[in-house]
Amino acid sequence: MPRADYQTSLPGYQSQQYLNRQAQRESNARSYPRRIPIAIREAKGVFITDTDGNQYFDCLAGAGTLALGHNHPVAIAAMREVLDSSLPLHTLDLTTPVKDQFVEELFASLPAGFARNARIQFCGPTGADATEAAVKLVKTATGRRSMLSFHGGYHGMTHGALSLTGNLAPKQQVANLMPEVHFLPYPYNYRCPFGIGGEFGHRLSSHYIEHILTDPESGITPPAGMILEIVQGEGGAIPAPDRWVREIRRITRDRGIPLIVDEIQTGWGRTGKLYAFEHAGIVPDVVLLSKAIGGSLPLSVVLYHKDLDQWSPGAHAGTFRGNQMAMAAGLATLRYIQDFGLVDRAQELADRLMGHLRQLQGDSRCIGEVRGRGLMVGVEIVNTEATASDLGSYPAHPLLARRIQSECLSRGLILELGGRHGSVVRFLPPLIVTAEQLDQICERFAAALKAAEGLMSAQLAEVS
C-alpha cells in the first residue's frame, strides 16, 4: 500500500537518473514524465512502485487501458498460454482459433441490435488507427467528404484523428489538417456553449445541429459521418445526457449520416455499462474500440453496420492488426469483467467516489464541478477569486490543478489532468479497485487539495 507520509524528494535519486537519460534521448513530444516524474520498477493491481521504492495508487491506469489493473493473473495466464502453445504471435489478418474466439465473444458482448448486422475491421495497434479507419470507411461508403465532430472531443493524435479533435494546442503547428471537419456544440453543463446549461442547453445543442444540417446556406456539405464520445474523456470527463444522445442518433439516422461512437476509453465497463452507448439505448453505425480490449496489450478494432462494408480487398490494412497475445489477453479480460460483475460494480464504486468528491466540493472553494459516469470521473478546478460567468461558472485554474496533481503524487496517488486548460483532475482507476482503496484514494486527494490550496493562497499573499 502506498505510504501515507509526504514524499518530499520526488523524483527520487534512481528515478531521476532514468528521467535524465529519457530527456536526453526521447522526443520533446513526451508528455506524462513531465507531469508524473517517476521511473516505474514494478506494478500490480492498482499499485505502481518506482525505482526508489515509492508506491502509488494508479488512477491513470494506462489512460483507461488497464481495466483489470496491472499484471492481472487472468491476463498474464492468457499470455503465457499463447506463448506455451506455439501459436503465431503475428498473423496480419489471417485468422486463428484465438482470433475466431475473440471475435465470437466480442460480438456476443454487444447489444443484439448492433451485433446482428455488424462487421469488424482489425486496425493498427492504437485507438487513433481505429479513428483513421472509420473515417476512410464512411467516406468510402457514402462518397462524401465532410466530417462532423464536437467541441472538446478527443480521437487521437495521428493526422486525421487530430483533425477531428477539439483541443487546439496540438494543432497549432501542423499545417493542412484534414479539410472539411466541422465542430459542433457538446452539452457541457458547467460551461454551456449557449450560456444556459441543464436540459435547455442540450436541447439548444441538438436543435442547432439539426438546423445546420437542414439549412441549405449552412456551408456544410452533406457529411460522410459524425464522430462522438458518449463521455468525453480527455475533454474533461464530460458525460452527454442520454436524451441528447438519442436526439443526435435520430438526427443522423434521418439524414443518412453514419454515427461513429468512439468507445476507445469508455468501452468494456468503464461507465457502468459494457458500452457507453447502452446508457441511451441507441444503435450506432460504427463503434471504435481499443485500450481495454487488448488486456493491456495493443489492439484496436472498428465495428460497423454491414451496409458500410464497401471496401475493396486491401483498402485498409496494418502490419500489426493480428496481435494474437492481445486477443487472448483481451478475451480473458472480457470474460473476467462479465463473470465477476465488474460493470455493475463500477457504477456502485462510482457512487462512492462521487460522494466523497462532492463532499470535498462543499468544503473547498476551488472545485467548480464534480462529474462523470462510472469510474470515469472529473473534478474541475476553478479560480473563485475571478468573476463568474452569467451561468455561475468560474474560470479554469490550470496552475492550481497542476499543483494538486503534484501534491497527489507526493502522497502516493497518480492522477492525470484534462479538460479546458488542463484544469480537470481525472480519476480513471482500474475496475478492480476496492471500496476501501477508493476511500484511501479520496483521503489522499483531500490532503493534496488542502495543501495545494494553502500553497496557492500563501503565494498570492506574498505577491499582494
Short mmCIF file of C-alpha atoms in Angstrom, two decimals:
data_model
loop_
_atom_site.label_atom_id
_atom_site.label_comp_id
_atom_site.label_asym_id
_atom_site.label_seq_id
_atom_site.Cartn_x
_atom_site.Cartn_y
_atom_site.Cartn_z
CA MET A 1 0.00 0.00 0.00
CA PRO A 2 1.34 3.48 -0.79
CA ARG A 3 2.92 5.20 2.19
CA ALA A 4 0.79 7.91 3.73
CA ASP A 5 3.69 10.20 4.59
CA TYR A 6 4.62 13.16 2.43
CA GLN A 7 7.28 12.33 -0.18
CA THR A 8 9.44 15.45 -0.28
CA SER A 9 12.14 14.04 -2.56
CA LEU A 10 10.23 13.16 -5.73
CA PRO A 11 11.61 12.20 -8.10
CA GLY A 12 13.92 10.00 -6.06
CA TYR A 13 17.57 9.57 -6.97
CA GLN A 14 17.10 6.42 -9.06
CA SER A 15 14.06 7.79 -10.89
CA GLN A 16 15.92 11.00 -11.62
CA GLN A 17 18.72 9.11 -13.37
CA TYR A 18 16.25 7.38 -15.66
CA LEU A 19 14.38 10.61 -16.29
CA ASN A 20 17.62 12.40 -17.17
CA ARG A 21 18.51 9.75 -19.76
CA GLN A 22 14.97 9.78 -21.09
CA ALA A 23 15.14 13.56 -21.55
CA GLN A 24 18.41 13.24 -23.47
CA ARG A 25 17.17 10.56 -25.86
CA GLU A 26 13.41 10.78 -26.27
CA SER A 27 11.35 13.20 -28.29
CA ASN A 28 10.34 16.56 -26.94
CA ALA A 29 6.77 15.34 -27.50
CA ARG A 30 6.97 13.09 -24.41
CA SER A 31 4.25 14.17 -22.02
CA TYR A 32 3.49 12.01 -18.98
CA PRO A 33 7.03 12.12 -17.50
CA ARG A 34 6.79 15.91 -17.34
CA ARG A 35 3.76 15.71 -15.03
CA ILE A 36 4.44 12.35 -13.36
CA PRO A 37 8.24 12.35 -12.93
CA ILE A 38 8.89 8.75 -11.84
CA ALA A 39 10.52 5.66 -13.32
CA ILE A 40 8.41 2.55 -12.76
CA ARG A 41 10.04 -0.61 -11.41
CA GLU A 42 7.01 -2.85 -10.96
CA ALA A 43 3.22 -2.75 -10.91
CA LYS A 44 0.41 -4.96 -9.66
CA GLY A 45 -3.31 -4.30 -9.48
CA VAL A 46 -3.95 -0.66 -8.56
CA PHE A 47 -0.37 -0.10 -7.36
CA ILE A 48 2.82 1.12 -9.02
CA THR A 49 6.27 1.05 -7.41
CA ASP A 50 9.01 3.34 -8.69
CA THR A 51 12.73 2.60 -8.87
CA ASP A 52 13.24 4.27 -5.47
CA GLY A 53 10.71 2.02 -3.75
CA ASN A 54 7.90 4.57 -3.51
CA GLN A 55 4.42 3.13 -4.05
CA TYR A 56 1.43 4.85 -5.64
CA PHE A 57 -2.24 4.28 -6.22
CA ASP A 58 -2.60 4.36 -10.01
CA CYS A 59 -5.73 6.24 -11.04
CA LEU A 60 -4.43 6.79 -14.57
CA ALA A 61 -4.34 3.07 -15.43
CA GLY A 62 -2.82 3.47 -18.87
CA ALA A 63 -5.29 6.27 -19.72
CA GLY A 64 -8.09 3.78 -19.05
CA THR A 65 -6.41 0.83 -20.78
CA LEU A 66 -5.89 -1.31 -17.67
CA ALA A 67 -9.44 -2.39 -16.87
CA LEU A 68 -8.11 -5.10 -14.55
CA GLY A 69 -5.15 -3.10 -13.33
CA HIS A 70 -1.51 -4.02 -13.76
CA ASN A 71 -0.50 -7.62 -14.45
CA HIS A 72 -3.81 -9.21 -13.58
CA PRO A 73 -3.42 -13.00 -13.18
CA VAL A 74 -6.05 -13.87 -15.82
CA ALA A 75 -4.40 -11.66 -18.45
CA ILE A 76 -0.92 -12.98 -17.62
CA ALA A 77 -2.17 -16.58 -17.75
CA ALA A 78 -3.73 -15.98 -21.17
CA MET A 79 -0.48 -14.52 -22.49
CA ARG A 80 1.53 -17.46 -21.11
CA GLU A 81 -0.84 -19.95 -22.70
CA VAL A 82 -0.27 -18.34 -26.10
CA LEU A 83 3.50 -18.42 -25.61
CA ASP A 84 3.49 -22.05 -24.45
CA SER A 85 1.22 -23.29 -27.25
CA SER A 86 3.42 -22.26 -30.20
CA LEU A 87 0.59 -20.18 -31.61
CA PRO A 88 1.77 -17.50 -34.04
CA LEU A 89 2.26 -14.09 -32.48
CA HIS A 90 1.97 -12.18 -35.74
CA THR A 91 -0.59 -13.08 -38.40
CA LEU A 92 -1.50 -9.90 -40.33
CA ASP A 93 -5.24 -10.53 -40.91
CA LEU A 94 -5.01 -14.30 -41.26
CA THR A 95 -7.35 -16.00 -38.82
CA THR A 96 -6.56 -18.35 -35.94
CA PRO A 97 -8.64 -20.14 -33.29
CA VAL A 98 -7.72 -17.37 -30.82
CA LYS A 99 -8.90 -14.65 -33.18
CA ASP A 100 -12.08 -16.56 -34.01
CA GLN A 101 -12.95 -16.92 -30.33
CA PHE A 102 -12.15 -13.27 -29.61
CA VAL A 103 -14.49 -12.13 -32.38
CA GLU A 104 -17.24 -14.51 -31.27
CA GLU A 105 -17.24 -13.29 -27.69
CA LEU A 106 -16.76 -9.65 -28.64
CA PHE A 107 -19.87 -9.83 -30.84
CA ALA A 108 -21.77 -11.65 -28.08
CA SER A 109 -20.95 -8.79 -25.68
CA LEU A 110 -22.55 -6.20 -27.97
CA PRO A 111 -26.24 -5.28 -27.87
CA ALA A 112 -28.09 -7.66 -30.22
CA GLY A 113 -29.48 -4.79 -32.31
CA PHE A 114 -25.96 -3.79 -33.26
CA ALA A 115 -24.25 -7.19 -33.33
CA ARG A 116 -26.66 -8.90 -35.71
CA ASN A 117 -25.63 -6.64 -38.60
CA ALA A 118 -22.04 -5.93 -37.57
CA ARG A 119 -18.74 -6.40 -39.36
CA ILE A 120 -15.29 -5.98 -37.81
CA GLN A 121 -12.03 -4.49 -39.10
CA PHE A 122 -8.84 -5.06 -37.13
CA CYS A 123 -6.66 -1.97 -37.30
CA GLY A 124 -3.17 -0.95 -36.26
CA PRO A 125 -2.39 -1.10 -32.55
CA THR A 126 -3.81 2.22 -31.29
CA GLY A 127 -7.18 3.89 -30.92
CA ALA A 128 -6.11 6.57 -33.37
CA ASP A 129 -5.72 3.84 -36.00
CA ALA A 130 -9.36 2.89 -35.44
CA THR A 131 -10.37 6.54 -35.90
CA GLU A 132 -8.46 6.77 -39.17
CA ALA A 133 -10.04 3.55 -40.41
CA ALA A 134 -13.53 4.73 -39.50
CA VAL A 135 -13.10 7.97 -41.45
CA LYS A 136 -11.98 6.02 -44.52
CA LEU A 137 -14.88 3.61 -44.05
CA VAL A 138 -17.65 6.21 -44.00
CA LYS A 139 -16.13 8.30 -46.76
CA THR A 140 -15.85 5.23 -48.96
CA ALA A 141 -19.38 4.07 -48.20
CA THR A 142 -21.09 7.44 -48.64
CA GLY A 143 -18.94 9.04 -51.33
CA ARG A 144 -18.99 12.24 -49.25
CA ARG A 145 -16.07 14.22 -47.85
CA SER A 146 -17.01 16.37 -44.83
CA MET A 147 -16.96 15.15 -41.22
CA LEU A 148 -18.72 16.33 -38.07
CA SER A 149 -17.07 16.32 -34.64
CA PHE A 150 -17.62 18.06 -31.31
CA HIS A 151 -16.05 20.75 -29.17
CA GLY A 152 -13.96 19.02 -26.52
CA GLY A 153 -13.74 15.76 -28.45
CA TYR A 154 -10.56 13.69 -28.50
CA HIS A 155 -9.99 10.98 -31.11
CA GLY A 156 -6.21 10.57 -31.33
CA MET A 157 -3.05 12.34 -32.46
CA THR A 158 -2.49 10.99 -35.96
CA HIS A 159 -3.19 13.39 -38.80
CA GLY A 160 -6.85 12.62 -39.50
CA ALA A 161 -7.68 11.88 -35.86
CA LEU A 162 -6.10 15.16 -34.77
CA SER A 163 -8.26 16.93 -37.33
CA LEU A 164 -11.32 15.57 -35.51
CA THR A 165 -10.02 16.53 -32.06
CA GLY A 166 -11.20 19.71 -30.39
CA ASN A 167 -8.02 20.64 -28.50
CA LEU A 168 -6.28 23.46 -30.38
CA ALA A 169 -2.81 23.22 -28.80
CA PRO A 170 -1.50 20.17 -30.73
CA LYS A 171 -2.90 21.58 -33.99
CA GLN A 172 -1.17 24.94 -33.90
CA GLN A 173 1.99 23.92 -35.78
CA VAL A 174 0.51 21.22 -38.03
CA ALA A 175 -0.37 22.57 -41.45
CA ASN A 176 -3.01 21.21 -43.80
CA LEU A 177 -5.01 19.02 -41.48
CA MET A 178 -7.92 17.04 -42.94
CA PRO A 179 -10.25 19.56 -44.59
CA GLU A 180 -13.99 19.98 -44.11
CA VAL A 181 -14.16 18.98 -40.45
CA HIS A 182 -16.95 20.91 -38.73
CA PHE A 183 -17.15 21.18 -34.94
CA LEU A 184 -20.47 21.19 -33.12
CA PRO A 185 -21.50 22.20 -29.56
CA TYR A 186 -21.32 19.39 -27.00
CA PRO A 187 -23.51 19.55 -23.86
CA TYR A 188 -21.29 20.81 -21.04
CA ASN A 189 -23.41 21.82 -18.10
CA TYR A 190 -20.75 23.81 -16.22
CA ARG A 191 -19.59 25.71 -19.32
CA CYS A 192 -22.65 25.57 -21.55
CA PRO A 193 -21.75 26.98 -25.00
CA PHE A 194 -25.14 28.69 -25.04
CA GLY A 195 -24.79 30.13 -21.54
CA ILE A 196 -27.87 28.29 -20.27
CA GLY A 197 -26.93 24.80 -19.03
CA GLY A 198 -29.22 21.99 -17.98
CA GLU A 199 -31.85 20.47 -20.22
CA PHE A 200 -32.41 23.69 -22.17
CA GLY A 201 -28.70 23.79 -23.01
CA HIS A 202 -28.61 20.32 -24.55
CA ARG A 203 -31.93 20.93 -26.31
CA LEU A 204 -30.43 24.04 -27.91
CA SER A 205 -27.42 21.96 -28.98
CA SER A 206 -29.49 19.32 -30.75
CA HIS A 207 -31.75 21.97 -32.29
CA TYR A 208 -28.74 23.88 -33.62
CA ILE A 209 -27.19 20.72 -35.06
CA GLU A 210 -30.41 19.74 -36.80
CA HIS A 211 -30.80 23.27 -38.13
CA ILE A 212 -27.37 23.46 -39.76
CA LEU A 213 -27.92 20.06 -41.37
CA THR A 214 -31.18 21.31 -42.84
CA ASP A 215 -30.12 24.82 -43.80
CA PRO A 216 -29.04 24.99 -47.49
CA GLU A 217 -26.91 28.03 -46.57
CA SER A 218 -25.06 26.43 -43.64
CA GLY A 219 -21.88 26.00 -45.67
CA ILE A 220 -21.59 22.33 -44.69
CA THR A 221 -21.80 19.77 -47.46
CA PRO A 222 -23.67 16.53 -46.67
CA PRO A 223 -21.40 14.80 -44.13
CA ALA A 224 -19.76 11.44 -44.58
CA GLY A 225 -20.09 10.84 -40.86
CA MET A 226 -20.29 12.21 -37.33
CA ILE A 227 -17.90 11.10 -34.58
CA LEU A 228 -18.99 11.31 -30.96
CA GLU A 229 -17.85 10.34 -27.45
CA ILE A 230 -20.72 9.45 -25.13
CA VAL A 231 -18.47 10.59 -22.28
CA GLN A 232 -15.69 12.93 -23.32
CA GLY A 233 -12.52 11.59 -21.72
CA GLU A 234 -9.53 13.81 -22.44
CA GLY A 235 -12.02 16.66 -22.80
CA GLY A 236 -12.63 16.53 -19.05
CA ALA A 237 -14.87 13.54 -18.17
CA ILE A 238 -18.00 15.22 -19.56
CA PRO A 239 -20.99 12.86 -19.92
CA ALA A 240 -23.57 13.57 -22.61
CA PRO A 241 -27.21 13.46 -21.47
CA ASP A 242 -28.98 10.32 -22.67
CA ARG A 243 -31.81 12.33 -24.19
CA TRP A 244 -29.34 14.41 -26.20
CA VAL A 245 -27.59 11.26 -27.46
CA ARG A 246 -30.93 9.87 -28.61
CA GLU A 247 -31.68 13.12 -30.43
CA ILE A 248 -28.30 13.01 -32.18
CA ARG A 249 -28.98 9.43 -33.23
CA ARG A 250 -32.39 10.46 -34.64
CA ILE A 251 -30.90 13.44 -36.49
CA THR A 252 -28.12 11.40 -38.08
CA ARG A 253 -30.34 8.43 -38.91
CA ASP A 254 -32.98 10.62 -40.57
CA ARG A 255 -30.31 12.18 -42.79
CA GLY A 256 -28.35 9.04 -43.60
CA ILE A 257 -25.25 10.26 -41.72
CA PRO A 258 -23.24 7.37 -40.25
CA LEU A 259 -22.82 7.87 -36.50
CA ILE A 260 -19.39 6.84 -35.23
CA VAL A 261 -19.31 6.28 -31.46
CA ASP A 262 -15.79 6.48 -30.04
CA GLU A 263 -15.67 3.90 -27.22
CA ILE A 264 -11.88 3.77 -27.11
CA GLN A 265 -11.74 4.92 -23.48
CA THR A 266 -15.28 4.06 -22.38
CA GLY A 267 -15.59 0.51 -23.73
CA TRP A 268 -15.78 -2.59 -21.52
CA GLY A 269 -17.40 -1.38 -18.35
CA ARG A 270 -15.73 1.94 -17.65
CA THR A 271 -19.01 3.93 -17.49
CA GLY A 272 -21.18 1.41 -15.66
CA LYS A 273 -22.35 -0.23 -18.89
CA LEU A 274 -20.26 -2.56 -21.01
CA TYR A 275 -20.53 0.05 -23.78
CA ALA A 276 -21.32 3.69 -23.05
CA PHE A 277 -23.88 3.99 -25.87
CA GLU A 278 -26.05 1.46 -24.00
CA HIS A 279 -26.96 4.15 -21.45
CA ALA A 280 -29.02 5.95 -24.11
CA GLY A 281 -30.30 2.76 -25.73
CA ILE A 282 -29.13 3.75 -29.22
CA VAL A 283 -27.71 1.66 -32.06
CA PRO A 284 -24.76 3.44 -33.69
CA ASP A 285 -23.48 2.73 -37.19
CA VAL A 286 -19.81 2.47 -36.20
CA VAL A 287 -18.09 1.72 -32.87
CA LEU A 288 -14.38 2.29 -32.17
CA LEU A 289 -12.65 0.10 -29.57
CA SER A 290 -9.11 -0.05 -28.25
CA LYS A 291 -7.41 0.35 -24.83
CA ALA A 292 -9.14 -2.24 -22.56
CA ILE A 293 -9.86 -4.76 -25.34
CA GLY A 294 -6.22 -5.86 -25.56
CA GLY A 295 -5.96 -6.83 -21.90
CA SER A 296 -3.09 -4.29 -21.51
CA LEU A 297 -1.58 -5.05 -24.95
CA PRO A 298 -2.01 -3.01 -28.17
CA LEU A 299 -5.18 -3.77 -30.11
CA SER A 300 -7.87 -1.75 -31.86
CA VAL A 301 -10.93 -2.56 -33.95
CA VAL A 302 -13.74 -0.88 -35.84
CA LEU A 303 -17.18 -2.46 -35.66
CA TYR A 304 -19.75 -1.24 -38.16
CA HIS A 305 -23.02 -1.96 -39.94
CA LYS A 306 -22.62 -4.35 -42.84
CA ASP A 307 -24.13 -1.83 -45.28
CA LEU A 308 -21.00 0.31 -44.82
CA ASP A 309 -18.73 -2.55 -45.86
CA GLN A 310 -17.97 -1.10 -49.27
CA TRP A 311 -14.19 -1.52 -49.06
CA SER A 312 -12.40 -3.48 -51.73
CA PRO A 313 -9.85 -6.10 -50.57
CA GLY A 314 -6.77 -4.36 -49.16
CA ALA A 315 -8.48 -0.95 -48.96
CA HIS A 316 -7.41 -0.78 -45.32
CA ALA A 317 -4.54 -2.68 -43.74
CA GLY A 318 -1.98 -2.62 -40.95
CA THR A 319 1.02 -4.80 -40.21
CA PHE A 320 0.23 -5.26 -36.53
CA ARG A 321 -3.51 -5.98 -36.76
CA GLY A 322 -3.09 -9.66 -35.86
CA ASN A 323 -1.75 -9.46 -32.29
CA GLN A 324 -2.70 -12.92 -31.01
CA MET A 325 -1.42 -12.35 -27.50
CA ALA A 326 -3.52 -9.18 -27.20
CA MET A 327 -6.60 -11.03 -28.42
CA ALA A 328 -6.05 -13.79 -25.86
CA ALA A 329 -5.46 -11.30 -23.03
CA GLY A 330 -8.43 -9.23 -24.16
CA LEU A 331 -10.69 -12.28 -24.27
CA ALA A 332 -9.63 -13.22 -20.73
CA THR A 333 -10.29 -9.63 -19.61
CA LEU A 334 -13.77 -9.55 -21.14
CA ARG A 335 -14.69 -12.86 -19.52
CA TYR A 336 -13.45 -11.67 -16.14
CA ILE A 337 -15.37 -8.38 -16.39
CA GLN A 338 -18.57 -10.28 -17.18
CA ASP A 339 -18.10 -13.24 -14.82
CA PHE A 340 -17.32 -11.07 -11.80
CA GLY A 341 -19.91 -8.37 -12.42
CA LEU A 342 -17.41 -5.55 -12.77
CA VAL A 343 -19.78 -3.48 -14.92
CA ASP A 344 -22.43 -3.12 -12.21
CA ARG A 345 -19.71 -2.82 -9.60
CA ALA A 346 -18.18 0.10 -11.49
CA GLN A 347 -21.38 2.07 -11.02
CA GLU A 348 -21.58 1.19 -7.31
CA LEU A 349 -17.98 2.29 -6.78
CA ALA A 350 -18.60 5.42 -8.85
CA ASP A 351 -21.39 6.44 -6.50
CA ARG A 352 -18.99 6.06 -3.60
CA LEU A 353 -16.23 8.02 -5.35
CA MET A 354 -18.57 10.83 -6.43
CA GLY A 355 -19.97 11.01 -2.91
CA HIS A 356 -16.50 11.59 -1.46
CA LEU A 357 -15.61 14.15 -4.11
CA ARG A 358 -18.86 16.09 -3.78
CA GLN A 359 -18.33 16.29 -0.03
CA LEU A 360 -14.90 17.77 -0.76
CA GLN A 361 -16.55 20.20 -3.16
CA GLY A 362 -18.67 21.51 -0.32
CA ASP A 363 -15.57 22.11 1.79
CA SER A 364 -13.43 23.63 -0.95
CA ARG A 365 -13.59 26.88 -2.87
CA CYS A 366 -11.74 25.63 -5.95
CA ILE A 367 -13.96 22.78 -7.20
CA GLY A 368 -16.35 24.04 -9.85
CA GLU A 369 -17.96 20.71 -10.72
CA VAL A 370 -17.67 17.00 -9.96
CA ARG A 371 -18.95 14.93 -12.86
CA GLY A 372 -18.56 11.75 -14.84
CA ARG A 373 -20.07 8.36 -15.43
CA GLY A 374 -18.97 5.15 -13.80
CA LEU A 375 -15.27 5.05 -12.97
CA MET A 376 -14.56 7.94 -15.33
CA VAL A 377 -14.78 11.00 -13.09
CA GLY A 378 -13.55 14.57 -13.40
CA VAL A 379 -13.07 17.33 -10.82
CA GLU A 380 -12.97 20.76 -12.47
CA ILE A 381 -10.60 23.15 -10.69
CA VAL A 382 -11.59 26.82 -10.91
CA ASN A 383 -10.49 30.25 -9.75
CA THR A 384 -13.19 31.62 -7.48
CA GLU A 385 -11.18 34.82 -6.97
CA ALA A 386 -12.13 35.75 -10.54
CA THR A 387 -15.53 36.83 -11.81
CA ALA A 388 -18.08 34.12 -12.51
CA SER A 389 -19.92 33.93 -15.82
CA ASP A 390 -23.64 34.61 -16.13
CA LEU A 391 -24.08 30.85 -15.79
CA GLY A 392 -22.23 30.94 -12.45
CA SER A 393 -19.12 29.12 -13.68
CA TYR A 394 -15.67 30.37 -12.74
CA PRO A 395 -12.59 30.49 -14.99
CA ALA A 396 -10.34 27.44 -15.15
CA HIS A 397 -7.37 27.36 -12.78
CA PRO A 398 -4.68 25.29 -14.51
CA LEU A 399 -1.87 26.36 -12.16
CA LEU A 400 -3.78 25.10 -9.14
CA ALA A 401 -4.76 21.90 -10.97
CA ARG A 402 -1.09 21.17 -11.68
CA ARG A 403 -0.20 21.86 -8.06
CA ILE A 404 -2.94 19.46 -6.91
CA GLN A 405 -1.59 16.79 -9.27
CA SER A 406 1.92 17.29 -7.87
CA GLU A 407 0.69 17.16 -4.27
CA CYS A 408 -1.20 13.96 -5.07
CA LEU A 409 1.93 12.36 -6.49
CA SER A 410 3.87 13.28 -3.37
CA ARG A 411 1.22 11.49 -1.33
CA GLY A 412 1.33 8.31 -3.40
CA LEU A 413 -1.50 9.00 -5.83
CA ILE A 414 -1.20 9.18 -9.61
CA LEU A 415 -3.89 11.24 -11.35
CA GLU A 416 -3.96 12.91 -14.75
CA LEU A 417 -5.31 16.26 -15.87
CA GLY A 418 -7.55 17.04 -18.84
CA GLY A 419 -10.30 19.33 -19.98
CA ARG A 420 -10.13 23.01 -20.86
CA HIS A 421 -6.70 24.44 -19.99
CA GLY A 422 -5.78 21.14 -18.31
CA SER A 423 -7.84 22.17 -15.27
CA VAL A 424 -9.81 18.96 -14.71
CA VAL A 425 -8.37 16.33 -12.35
CA ARG A 426 -9.36 12.96 -13.79
CA PHE A 427 -9.99 9.68 -11.95
CA LEU A 428 -9.63 6.52 -14.08
CA PRO A 429 -8.93 3.73 -11.58
CA PRO A 430 -8.95 0.09 -12.70
CA LEU A 431 -12.32 -1.62 -12.46
CA ILE A 432 -10.89 -3.97 -9.80
CA VAL A 433 -10.28 -1.14 -7.31
CA THR A 434 -11.92 -1.87 -3.95
CA ALA A 435 -14.21 0.38 -1.92
CA GLU A 436 -11.54 0.61 0.79
CA GLN A 437 -8.92 1.63 -1.76
CA LEU A 438 -11.25 4.29 -3.17
CA ASP A 439 -11.69 5.67 0.34
CA GLN A 440 -7.91 5.88 0.73
CA ILE A 441 -7.53 7.47 -2.70
CA CYS A 442 -10.04 10.16 -1.74
CA GLU A 443 -8.28 10.76 1.58
CA ARG A 444 -5.02 11.39 -0.25
CA PHE A 445 -6.74 13.61 -2.77
CA ALA A 446 -8.37 15.62 0.03
CA ALA A 447 -4.99 16.16 1.72
CA ALA A 448 -3.39 17.17 -1.58
CA LEU A 449 -6.25 19.55 -2.36
CA LYS A 450 -5.93 21.25 1.02
CA ALA A 451 -2.16 21.55 0.70
CA ALA A 452 -2.34 22.94 -2.83
CA GLU A 453 -4.96 25.50 -1.89
CA GLY A 454 -2.84 26.56 1.07
CA LEU A 455 0.29 26.96 -1.03
CA MET A 456 -1.57 28.94 -3.67
CA SER A 457 -3.09 31.24 -1.04
CA ALA A 458 0.32 31.81 0.53
CA GLN A 459 1.83 32.70 -2.86
CA LEU A 460 -0.96 35.17 -3.58
CA ALA A 461 -0.46 36.76 -0.16
CA GLU A 462 3.26 37.22 -0.87
CA VAL A 463 2.52 38.89 -4.19
CA SER A 464 -0.03 41.26 -2.69
#
